[in-house]
Amino acid sequence: MIEVKNLWKVYRTGNIEFTALKGINLFIGKGEYTAIMGPSGSGKSTLMNILGCLDRLTEGRYILNNKDVSKLTDNELARIRNREIGFVFQAFNLLPRLNALENVELPMMYAGISAWERRRRAREALAKVGLEDRMYHRPNELSGGQKQRVAIARAIVLNPSVLMADEPTGNLDTASSYEIMKIFQELNNDGTTVVMVTHEPDIAQYTKRIVMVRDGNIIEDRAVDNRITL
Ligand code: ADP
Ligand code: ADP
């Protein structure tokens, strides 16, 4: 499902170049639950942004669900991002003037789904993350954990094959982090492939596989033993 071959990413700022990824090879199959770990600045977010089709690679190949993503136009890439990938960010990235329901409906606007159907599916996604009683609240009326649950509902509302998350618990307390990990495990149990960046070893223990990145290379790739299941 996710197949990365000899992936390089070079950032260019004026005439300064920085090589953030140095020939990464990675295969992630359907239904896996993977944590990407490593020190700050090692290239985790860069890798995640490329896997999530938010950014482009400089060299190499990225095949997502049998499509060579490296060859797509910007429009085609945006379409894949919306239809096949759900992305969750550390800072939630909700629109402050919209309530929870409206935030969750957003990805469906671009997918051309009727207003009635959008509302129905948004309610269903919010119920799945346990927020049926907060649908009409705006982000500033929600706790951090609740905001992240709205963001997860938005990410899964179009039934993506992959859910990607960059430090999803980075701004949350222990209890809220636990709630988020419970939801990720449920989604993974239901068949969604989950890829998550985290620098917290406790959080990685909820996943099935740890890929360790350092200085733009994968230095370790192993199964999680003594995995925590909720
Ligand atoms: P991590 O997520 O592991 O902290 P990042 O992928 O964010 O690492 O960054 C890896 C390296 O690439 C860092 O040295 C960072 O400064 C650099 N970098 C990230 N984004 C850019 C960018 N847009 N332009 C230039 N350098 C960048
Ligand atoms: P994280 O480690 O969570 O990725 P950062 O603070 O490293 O957070 O990066 C936040 C944003 O800034 C990212 O979108 C990244 O691409 C960008 N960025 C990071 N380093 C640089 C840099 N040296 N030059 C330009 N943009 C950068």
PDB file of C-alpha atoms and ligand atoms in Angstrom:
ATOM      1  CA  MET A   1       0.000   0.000   0.000  1.00  0.00           C
ATOM      2  CA  ILE A   2       2.803   2.427   0.950  1.00  0.00           C
ATOM      3  CA  GLU A   3       6.013   1.757  -0.924  1.00  0.00           C
ATOM      4  CA  VAL A   4       8.916   4.177  -0.831  1.00  0.00           C
ATOM      5  CA  LYS A   5      12.056   3.511  -2.839  1.00  0.00           C
ATOM      6  CA  ASN A   6      15.301   5.450  -2.515  1.00  0.00           C
ATOM      7  CA  LEU A   7      13.489   8.591  -1.334  1.00  0.00           C
ATOM      8  CA  TRP A   8      15.510  11.807  -1.098  1.00  0.00           C
ATOM      9  CA  LYS A   9      14.283  15.188   0.053  1.00  0.00           C
ATOM     10  CA  VAL A  10      16.392  18.283  -0.427  1.00  0.00           C
ATOM     11  CA  TYR A  11      15.124  21.642   0.845  1.00  0.00           C
ATOM     12  CA  ARG A  12      16.373  24.648  -1.071  1.00  0.00           C
ATOM     13  CA  THR A  13      16.248  28.109   0.486  1.00  0.00           C
ATOM     14  CA  GLY A  14      17.909  30.594  -1.868  1.00  0.00           C
ATOM     15  CA  ASN A  15      21.231  28.940  -2.639  1.00  0.00           C
ATOM     16  CA  ILE A  16      21.337  26.980   0.615  1.00  0.00           C
ATOM     17  CA  GLU A  17      20.510  23.286   0.355  1.00  0.00           C
ATOM     18  CA  PHE A  18      19.630  20.926   3.163  1.00  0.00           C
ATOM     19  CA  THR A  19      19.212  17.200   2.612  1.00  0.00           C
ATOM     20  CA  ALA A  20      16.503  16.056   5.026  1.00  0.00           C
ATOM     21  CA  LEU A  21      15.983  12.486   3.713  1.00  0.00           C
ATOM     22  CA  LYS A  22      18.826  10.416   2.289  1.00  0.00           C
ATOM     23  CA  GLY A  23      17.565   7.459   0.302  1.00  0.00           C
ATOM     24  CA  ILE A  24      14.752   6.061   2.457  1.00  0.00           C
ATOM     25  CA  ASN A  25      13.287   2.623   1.619  1.00  0.00           C
ATOM     26  CA  LEU A  26      10.056   1.696   3.385  1.00  0.00           C
ATOM     27  CA  PHE A  27       7.150  -0.649   2.845  1.00  0.00           C
ATOM     28  CA  ILE A  28       3.998  -0.374   4.935  1.00  0.00           C
ATOM     29  CA  GLY A  29       1.283  -2.929   4.202  1.00  0.00           C
ATOM     30  CA  LYS A  30      -2.473  -2.656   4.537  1.00  0.00           C
ATOM     31  CA  GLY A  31      -3.695  -2.775   8.130  1.00  0.00           C
ATOM     32  CA  GLU A  32      -0.344  -2.002   9.738  1.00  0.00           C
ATOM     33  CA  TYR A  33       0.057   0.406  12.647  1.00  0.00           C
ATOM     34  CA  THR A  34       3.456   2.080  12.537  1.00  0.00           C
ATOM     35  CA  ALA A  35       5.196   4.683  14.692  1.00  0.00           C
ATOM     36  CA  ILE A  36       7.922   6.824  13.163  1.00  0.00           C
ATOM     37  CA  MET A  37      10.341   7.908  15.869  1.00  0.00           C
ATOM     38  CA  GLY A  38      13.641   9.737  16.144  1.00  0.00           C
ATOM     39  CA  PRO A  39      15.249  12.889  17.541  1.00  0.00           C
ATOM     40  CA  SER A  40      14.078  16.382  16.649  1.00  0.00           C
ATOM     41  CA  GLY A  41      15.280  17.400  13.179  1.00  0.00           C
ATOM     42  CA  SER A  42      15.830  13.804  12.015  1.00  0.00           C
ATOM     43  CA  GLY A  43      13.315  14.085   9.154  1.00  0.00           C
ATOM     44  CA  LYS A  44      10.156  12.531  10.659  1.00  0.00           C
ATOM     45  CA  SER A  45       7.790  15.332   9.645  1.00  0.00           C
ATOM     46  CA  THR A  46       9.412  15.596   6.238  1.00  0.00           C
ATOM     47  CA  LEU A  47       8.806  11.882   5.642  1.00  0.00           C
ATOM     48  CA  MET A  48       5.270  12.112   6.972  1.00  0.00           C
ATOM     49  CA  ASN A  49       4.438  15.111   4.789  1.00  0.00           C
ATOM     50  CA  ILE A  50       5.637  13.242   1.713  1.00  0.00           C
ATOM     51  CA  LEU A  51       3.727  10.066   2.668  1.00  0.00           C
ATOM     52  CA  GLY A  52       0.646  12.244   3.245  1.00  0.00           C
ATOM     53  CA  CYS A  53       1.031  13.915  -0.170  1.00  0.00           C
ATOM     54  CA  LEU A  54       1.381  17.308   1.515  1.00  0.00           C
ATOM     55  CA  ASP A  55       4.868  17.714   0.058  1.00  0.00           C
ATOM     56  CA  ARG A  56       6.829  16.287  -2.848  1.00  0.00           C
ATOM     57  CA  LEU A  57       9.942  14.189  -2.886  1.00  0.00           C
ATOM     58  CA  THR A  58      13.122  15.393  -4.613  1.00  0.00           C
ATOM     59  CA  GLU A  59      14.259  12.006  -5.901  1.00  0.00           C
ATOM     60  CA  GLY A  60      13.055   8.411  -5.728  1.00  0.00           C
ATOM     61  CA  ARG A  61       9.643   6.804  -5.969  1.00  0.00           C
ATOM     62  CA  TYR A  62       6.539   6.770  -3.842  1.00  0.00           C
ATOM     63  CA  ILE A  63       3.822   4.269  -4.715  1.00  0.00           C
ATOM     64  CA  LEU A  64       0.569   4.661  -2.780  1.00  0.00           C
ATOM     65  CA  ASN A  65      -2.193   2.117  -3.412  1.00  0.00           C
ATOM     66  CA  ASN A  66      -0.515   1.080  -6.681  1.00  0.00           C
ATOM     67  CA  LYS A  67      -0.251   4.659  -7.970  1.00  0.00           C
ATOM     68  CA  ASP A  68       3.094   6.316  -8.573  1.00  0.00           C
ATOM     69  CA  VAL A  69       2.533   9.505  -6.611  1.00  0.00           C
ATOM     70  CA  SER A  70       5.864  11.026  -7.654  1.00  0.00           C
ATOM     71  CA  LYS A  71       4.509  11.479 -11.189  1.00  0.00           C
ATOM     72  CA  LEU A  72       1.189  13.172 -10.376  1.00  0.00           C
ATOM     73  CA  THR A  73       0.243  16.801 -11.058  1.00  0.00           C
ATOM     74  CA  ASP A  74      -0.608  19.088  -8.132  1.00  0.00           C
ATOM     75  CA  ASN A  75      -4.335  18.650  -8.798  1.00  0.00           C
ATOM     76  CA  GLU A  76      -4.106  14.877  -8.883  1.00  0.00           C
ATOM     77  CA  LEU A  77      -2.060  14.944  -5.695  1.00  0.00           C
ATOM     78  CA  ALA A  78      -4.670  17.113  -3.944  1.00  0.00           C
ATOM     79  CA  ARG A  79      -7.367  14.655  -5.002  1.00  0.00           C
ATOM     80  CA  ILE A  80      -5.473  11.670  -3.568  1.00  0.00           C
ATOM     81  CA  ARG A  81      -4.792  13.582  -0.375  1.00  0.00           C
ATOM     82  CA  ASN A  82      -8.483  14.262   0.079  1.00  0.00           C
ATOM     83  CA  ARG A  83      -9.803  10.822  -0.912  1.00  0.00           C
ATOM     84  CA  GLU A  84      -7.228   8.345   0.274  1.00  0.00           C
ATOM     85  CA  ILE A  85      -5.430   9.931   3.211  1.00  0.00           C
ATOM     86  CA  GLY A  86      -6.622  11.298   6.512  1.00  0.00           C
ATOM     87  CA  PHE A  87      -4.138  13.614   8.201  1.00  0.00           C
ATOM     88  CA  VAL A  88      -4.051  14.602  11.880  1.00  0.00           C
ATOM     89  CA  PHE A  89      -1.701  17.338  13.120  1.00  0.00           C
ATOM     90  CA  GLN A  90      -0.232  18.163  16.507  1.00  0.00           C
ATOM     91  CA  ALA A  91      -1.923  21.596  16.511  1.00  0.00           C
ATOM     92  CA  PHE A  92      -5.348  20.187  15.431  1.00  0.00           C
ATOM     93  CA  ASN A  93      -5.688  22.690  12.535  1.00  0.00           C
ATOM     94  CA  LEU A  94      -9.439  23.222  12.976  1.00  0.00           C
ATOM     95  CA  LEU A  95     -11.173  26.307  11.582  1.00  0.00           C
ATOM     96  CA  PRO A  96     -12.038  28.447  14.633  1.00  0.00           C
ATOM     97  CA  ARG A  97     -15.245  29.982  13.279  1.00  0.00           C
ATOM     98  CA  LEU A  98     -16.822  26.657  12.383  1.00  0.00           C
ATOM     99  CA  ASN A  99     -18.386  24.270  14.890  1.00  0.00           C
ATOM    100  CA  ALA A 100     -17.304  20.625  15.207  1.00  0.00           C
ATOM    101  CA  LEU A 101     -19.873  19.378  12.708  1.00  0.00           C
ATOM    102  CA  GLU A 102     -18.914  21.994  10.108  1.00  0.00           C
ATOM    103  CA  ASN A 103     -15.203  21.266  10.540  1.00  0.00           C
ATOM    104  CA  VAL A 104     -15.837  17.582   9.907  1.00  0.00           C
ATOM    105  CA  GLU A 105     -17.950  18.390   6.840  1.00  0.00           C
ATOM    106  CA  LEU A 106     -15.130  20.352   5.161  1.00  0.00           C
ATOM    107  CA  PRO A 107     -13.348  17.522   3.296  1.00  0.00           C
ATOM    108  CA  MET A 108     -16.715  16.457   1.871  1.00  0.00           C
ATOM    109  CA  MET A 109     -17.295  19.896   0.323  1.00  0.00           C
ATOM    110  CA  TYR A 110     -14.419  19.256  -2.078  1.00  0.00           C
ATOM    111  CA  ALA A 111     -15.665  15.727  -2.728  1.00  0.00           C
ATOM    112  CA  GLY A 112     -19.008  16.959  -4.069  1.00  0.00           C
ATOM    113  CA  ILE A 113     -21.260  15.205  -1.547  1.00  0.00           C
ATOM    114  CA  SER A 114     -24.785  16.574  -0.955  1.00  0.00           C
ATOM    115  CA  ALA A 115     -25.431  18.763   2.099  1.00  0.00           C
ATOM    116  CA  TRP A 116     -27.754  16.199   3.644  1.00  0.00           C
ATOM    117  CA  GLU A 117     -25.260  13.376   3.177  1.00  0.00           C
ATOM    118  CA  ARG A 118     -22.398  15.545   4.470  1.00  0.00           C
ATOM    119  CA  ARG A 119     -24.279  16.198   7.676  1.00  0.00           C
ATOM    120  CA  ARG A 120     -25.212  12.554   8.118  1.00  0.00           C
ATOM    121  CA  ARG A 121     -21.630  11.348   7.664  1.00  0.00           C
ATOM    122  CA  ALA A 122     -20.165  14.105   9.866  1.00  0.00           C
ATOM    123  CA  ARG A 123     -22.522  13.097  12.713  1.00  0.00           C
ATOM    124  CA  GLU A 124     -21.539   9.483  12.258  1.00  0.00           C
ATOM    125  CA  ALA A 125     -17.793  10.310  12.348  1.00  0.00           C
ATOM    126  CA  LEU A 126     -18.213  12.470  15.468  1.00  0.00           C
ATOM    127  CA  ALA A 127     -20.169   9.672  17.160  1.00  0.00           C
ATOM    128  CA  LYS A 128     -17.328   7.279  16.352  1.00  0.00           C
ATOM    129  CA  VAL A 129     -14.886   9.462  18.322  1.00  0.00           C
ATOM    130  CA  GLY A 130     -17.371   9.889  21.188  1.00  0.00           C
ATOM    131  CA  LEU A 131     -18.313  13.520  20.546  1.00  0.00           C
ATOM    132  CA  GLU A 132     -22.018  13.268  19.738  1.00  0.00           C
ATOM    133  CA  ASP A 133     -22.740  15.740  22.558  1.00  0.00           C
ATOM    134  CA  ARG A 134     -20.264  18.381  21.302  1.00  0.00           C
ATOM    135  CA  MET A 135     -21.291  18.740  17.648  1.00  0.00           C
ATOM    136  CA  TYR A 136     -22.324  22.391  17.863  1.00  0.00           C
ATOM    137  CA  HIS A 137     -19.336  23.561  19.900  1.00  0.00           C
ATOM    138  CA  ARG A 138     -16.632  25.641  18.289  1.00  0.00           C
ATOM    139  CA  PRO A 139     -12.964  24.699  18.809  1.00  0.00           C
ATOM    140  CA  ASN A 140     -12.447  27.308  21.567  1.00  0.00           C
ATOM    141  CA  GLU A 141     -15.255  25.657  23.553  1.00  0.00           C
ATOM    142  CA  LEU A 142     -13.550  22.262  23.440  1.00  0.00           C
ATOM    143  CA  SER A 143     -10.646  20.768  25.422  1.00  0.00           C
ATOM    144  CA  GLY A 144      -7.429  19.782  23.627  1.00  0.00           C
ATOM    145  CA  GLY A 145      -8.416  16.133  23.574  1.00  0.00           C
ATOM    146  CA  GLN A 146     -11.867  16.980  22.209  1.00  0.00           C
ATOM    147  CA  LYS A 147     -10.333  19.191  19.508  1.00  0.00           C
ATOM    148  CA  GLN A 148      -8.083  16.332  18.463  1.00  0.00           C
ATOM    149  CA  ARG A 149     -11.078  14.005  18.335  1.00  0.00           C
ATOM    150  CA  VAL A 150     -12.842  16.466  15.995  1.00  0.00           C
ATOM    151  CA  ALA A 151      -9.689  16.475  13.850  1.00  0.00           C
ATOM    152  CA  ILE A 152      -9.721  12.662  13.765  1.00  0.00           C
ATOM    153  CA  ALA A 153     -13.403  12.658  12.766  1.00  0.00           C
ATOM    154  CA  ARG A 154     -12.521  15.065   9.946  1.00  0.00           C
ATOM    155  CA  ALA A 155      -9.625  12.824   8.895  1.00  0.00           C
ATOM    156  CA  ILE A 156     -11.728   9.639   8.734  1.00  0.00           C
ATOM    157  CA  VAL A 157     -15.002  10.991   7.366  1.00  0.00           C
ATOM    158  CA  LEU A 158     -14.178   9.983   3.768  1.00  0.00           C
ATOM    159  CA  ASN A 159     -13.001   6.514   4.883  1.00  0.00           C
ATOM    160  CA  PRO A 160      -9.343   6.936   3.909  1.00  0.00           C
ATOM    161  CA  SER A 161      -7.209   3.829   3.479  1.00  0.00           C
ATOM    162  CA  VAL A 162      -4.459   5.456   5.542  1.00  0.00           C
ATOM    163  CA  LEU A 163      -4.624   7.631   8.629  1.00  0.00           C
ATOM    164  CA  MET A 164      -1.473   9.681   9.184  1.00  0.00           C
ATOM    165  CA  ALA A 165      -0.744  11.642  12.326  1.00  0.00           C
ATOM    166  CA  ASP A 166       2.182  13.924  13.160  1.00  0.00           C
ATOM    167  CA  GLU A 167       2.664  14.085  16.956  1.00  0.00           C
ATOM    168  CA  PRO A 168      -1.112  13.750  17.572  1.00  0.00           C
ATOM    169  CA  THR A 169      -0.635  13.723  21.354  1.00  0.00           C
ATOM    170  CA  GLY A 170       2.099  16.394  21.418  1.00  0.00           C
ATOM    171  CA  ASN A 171      -0.231  19.028  22.895  1.00  0.00           C
ATOM    172  CA  LEU A 172      -2.279  16.716  25.124  1.00  0.00           C
ATOM    173  CA  ASP A 173      -2.237  15.569  28.732  1.00  0.00           C
ATOM    174  CA  THR A 174      -1.896  11.878  29.617  1.00  0.00           C
ATOM    175  CA  ALA A 175      -5.625  11.168  29.908  1.00  0.00           C
ATOM    176  CA  SER A 176      -6.438  12.776  26.552  1.00  0.00           C
ATOM    177  CA  SER A 177      -3.470  11.054  24.887  1.00  0.00           C
ATOM    178  CA  TYR A 178      -4.838   7.742  26.110  1.00  0.00           C
ATOM    179  CA  GLU A 179      -8.251   8.541  24.577  1.00  0.00           C
ATOM    180  CA  ILE A 180      -6.612   9.317  21.229  1.00  0.00           C
ATOM    181  CA  MET A 181      -4.576   6.096  21.319  1.00  0.00           C
ATOM    182  CA  LYS A 182      -7.764   4.161  22.043  1.00  0.00           C
ATOM    183  CA  ILE A 183      -9.453   5.649  18.978  1.00  0.00           C
ATOM    184  CA  PHE A 184      -6.423   4.934  16.764  1.00  0.00           C
ATOM    185  CA  GLN A 185      -6.409   1.315  17.917  1.00  0.00           C
ATOM    186  CA  GLU A 186     -10.133   0.967  17.185  1.00  0.00           C
ATOM    187  CA  LEU A 187      -9.666   2.418  13.705  1.00  0.00           C
ATOM    188  CA  ASN A 188      -6.709   0.099  13.094  1.00  0.00           C
ATOM    189  CA  ASN A 189      -8.730  -2.897  14.358  1.00  0.00           C
ATOM    190  CA  ASP A 190     -11.401  -1.936  11.813  1.00  0.00           C
ATOM    191  CA  GLY A 191      -8.788  -2.146   9.030  1.00  0.00           C
ATOM    192  CA  THR A 192      -7.422   1.398   8.675  1.00  0.00           C
ATOM    193  CA  THR A 193      -3.664   1.566   8.160  1.00  0.00           C
ATOM    194  CA  VAL A 194      -2.220   4.010  10.698  1.00  0.00           C
ATOM    195  CA  VAL A 195       1.130   5.808  10.486  1.00  0.00           C
ATOM    196  CA  MET A 196       2.067   8.122  13.339  1.00  0.00           C
ATOM    197  CA  VAL A 197       5.058  10.301  14.149  1.00  0.00           C
ATOM    198  CA  THR A 198       5.823  10.499  17.837  1.00  0.00           C
ATOM    199  CA  HIS A 199       8.882  11.133  19.967  1.00  0.00           C
ATOM    200  CA  GLU A 200       7.187   9.642  23.037  1.00  0.00           C
ATOM    201  CA  PRO A 201       8.170   6.000  23.698  1.00  0.00           C
ATOM    202  CA  ASP A 202       4.997   5.443  25.777  1.00  0.00           C
ATOM    203  CA  ILE A 203       2.844   6.433  22.836  1.00  0.00           C
ATOM    204  CA  ALA A 204       4.795   4.228  20.416  1.00  0.00           C
ATOM    205  CA  GLN A 205       3.998   1.232  22.663  1.00  0.00           C
ATOM    206  CA  TYR A 206       0.399   1.338  21.410  1.00  0.00           C
ATOM    207  CA  THR A 207       1.511   0.695  17.820  1.00  0.00           C
ATOM    208  CA  LYS A 208       2.685  -2.546  16.189  1.00  0.00           C
ATOM    209  CA  ARG A 209       5.905  -1.388  14.526  1.00  0.00           C
ATOM    210  CA  ILE A 210       8.562   1.230  15.189  1.00  0.00           C
ATOM    211  CA  VAL A 211      10.592   2.824  12.415  1.00  0.00           C
ATOM    212  CA  MET A 212      13.484   4.839  13.831  1.00  0.00           C
ATOM    213  CA  VAL A 213      14.810   7.771  11.789  1.00  0.00           C
ATOM    214  CA  ARG A 214      18.080   9.590  12.383  1.00  0.00           C
ATOM    215  CA  ASP A 215      19.794  12.221  10.225  1.00  0.00           C
ATOM    216  CA  GLY A 216      17.533  11.417   7.286  1.00  0.00           C
ATOM    217  CA  ASN A 217      18.060   7.642   7.358  1.00  0.00           C
ATOM    218  CA  ILE A 218      16.072   4.732   8.778  1.00  0.00           C
ATOM    219  CA  ILE A 219      18.359   3.238  11.398  1.00  0.00           C
ATOM    220  CA  GLU A 220      16.009   0.664  12.900  1.00  0.00           C
ATOM    221  CA  ASP A 221      12.729  -1.027  11.959  1.00  0.00           C
ATOM    222  CA  ARG A 222      11.203  -3.481  14.413  1.00  0.00           C
ATOM    223  CA  ALA A 223       8.003  -4.984  15.755  1.00  0.00           C
ATOM    224  CA  VAL A 224       6.742  -3.614  19.077  1.00  0.00           C
ATOM    225  CA  ASP A 225       7.016  -6.144  21.857  1.00  0.00           C
ATOM    226  CA  ASN A 226       4.836  -5.936  24.948  1.00  0.00           C
ATOM    227  CA  ARG A 227       2.436  -3.871  22.929  1.00  0.00           C
ATOM    228  CA  ILE A 228      -0.253  -2.059  24.917  1.00  0.00           C
ATOM    229  CA  THR A 229      -3.768  -2.844  23.731  1.00  0.00           C
ATOM    230  CA  LEU A 230      -6.751  -0.929  25.033  1.00  0.00           C
TER     231      LEU A 230
HETATM  232  P1  ADP B   1      11.562  16.197  12.649  1.00  0.00           P
HETATM  233  O1  ADP B   1      10.124  16.094  12.278  1.00  0.00           O
HETATM  234  O2  ADP B   1      12.211  14.863  12.828  1.00  0.00           O
HETATM  235  O3  ADP B   1      11.808  17.104  13.799  1.00  0.00           O
HETATM  236  P2  ADP B   1      11.778  17.665  10.169  1.00  0.00           P
HETATM  237  O4  ADP B   1      11.375  16.720   9.098  1.00  0.00           O
HETATM  238  O5  ADP B   1      10.794  18.687  10.610  1.00  0.00           O
HETATM  239  O6  ADP B   1      12.341  16.827  11.409  1.00  0.00           O
HETATM  240  O7  ADP B   1      13.097  18.410   9.704  1.00  0.00           O
HETATM  241  C1  ADP B   1      14.264  17.719   9.263  1.00  0.00           C
HETATM  242  C2  ADP B   1      15.307  18.736   8.890  1.00  0.00           C
HETATM  243  O8  ADP B   1      14.883  19.439   7.725  1.00  0.00           O
HETATM  244  C3  ADP B   1      15.534  19.790   9.958  1.00  0.00           C
HETATM  245  O9  ADP B   1      16.907  20.068   9.998  1.00  0.00           O
HETATM  246  C4  ADP B   1      14.728  20.976   9.473  1.00  0.00           C
HETATM  247  O10 ADP B   1      15.309  22.184   9.904  1.00  0.00           O
HETATM  248  C5  ADP B   1      14.828  20.838   7.972  1.00  0.00           C
HETATM  249  N1  ADP B   1      13.632  21.389   7.318  1.00  0.00           N
HETATM  250  C6  ADP B   1      12.355  20.999   7.512  1.00  0.00           C
HETATM  251  N2  ADP B   1      11.508  21.702   6.741  1.00  0.00           N
HETATM  252  C7  ADP B   1      12.281  22.547   6.030  1.00  0.00           C
HETATM  253  C8  ADP B   1      11.998  23.548   5.054  1.00  0.00           C
HETATM  254  N3  ADP B   1      10.741  23.808   4.663  1.00  0.00           N
HETATM  255  N4  ADP B   1      13.049  24.240   4.547  1.00  0.00           N
HETATM  256  C9  ADP B   1      14.308  23.986   4.945  1.00  0.00           C
HETATM  257  N5  ADP B   1      14.637  23.053   5.860  1.00  0.00           N
HETATM  258  C10 ADP B   1      13.638  22.352   6.401  1.00  0.00           C
HETATM  259  P1  ADP B   2       8.255  19.498  13.687  1.00  0.00           P
HETATM  260  O1  ADP B   2       9.532  19.040  14.315  1.00  0.00           O
HETATM  261  O2  ADP B   2       7.038  19.106  14.459  1.00  0.00           O
HETATM  262  O3  ADP B   2       8.197  19.203  12.231  1.00  0.00           O
HETATM  263  P2  ADP B   2       9.307  22.115  13.245  1.00  0.00           P
HETATM  264  O4  ADP B   2       9.217  23.246  14.182  1.00  0.00           O
HETATM  265  O5  ADP B   2      10.588  21.414  12.975  1.00  0.00           O
HETATM  266  O6  ADP B   2       8.215  21.078  13.763  1.00  0.00           O
HETATM  267  O7  ADP B   2       8.717  22.535  11.813  1.00  0.00           O
HETATM  268  C1  ADP B   2       7.528  23.243  11.684  1.00  0.00           C
HETATM  269  C2  ADP B   2       7.404  23.689  10.220  1.00  0.00           C
HETATM  270  O8  ADP B   2       8.495  24.529   9.843  1.00  0.00           O
HETATM  271  C3  ADP B   2       7.392  22.524   9.260  1.00  0.00           C
HETATM  272  O9  ADP B   2       6.378  22.712   8.280  1.00  0.00           O
HETATM  273  C4  ADP B   2       8.761  22.536   8.605  1.00  0.00           C
HETATM  274  O10 ADP B   2       8.686  22.106   7.244  1.00  0.00           O
HETATM  275  C5  ADP B   2       9.160  24.005   8.691  1.00  0.00           C
HETATM  276  N1  ADP B   2      10.614  24.120   8.905  1.00  0.00           N
HETATM  277  C6  ADP B   2      11.355  23.440   9.797  1.00  0.00           C
HETATM  278  N2  ADP B   2      12.653  23.781   9.707  1.00  0.00           N
HETATM  279  C7  ADP B   2      12.733  24.714   8.728  1.00  0.00           C
HETATM  280  C8  ADP B   2      13.808  25.460   8.156  1.00  0.00           C
HETATM  281  N3  ADP B   2      15.063  25.287   8.548  1.00  0.00           N
HETATM  282  N4  ADP B   2      13.508  26.332   7.177  1.00  0.00           N
HETATM  283  C9  ADP B   2      12.254  26.481   6.774  1.00  0.00           C
HETATM  284  N5  ADP B   2      11.191  25.810   7.260  1.00  0.00           N
HETATM  285  C10 ADP B   2      11.429  24.931   8.217  1.00  0.00           C
END
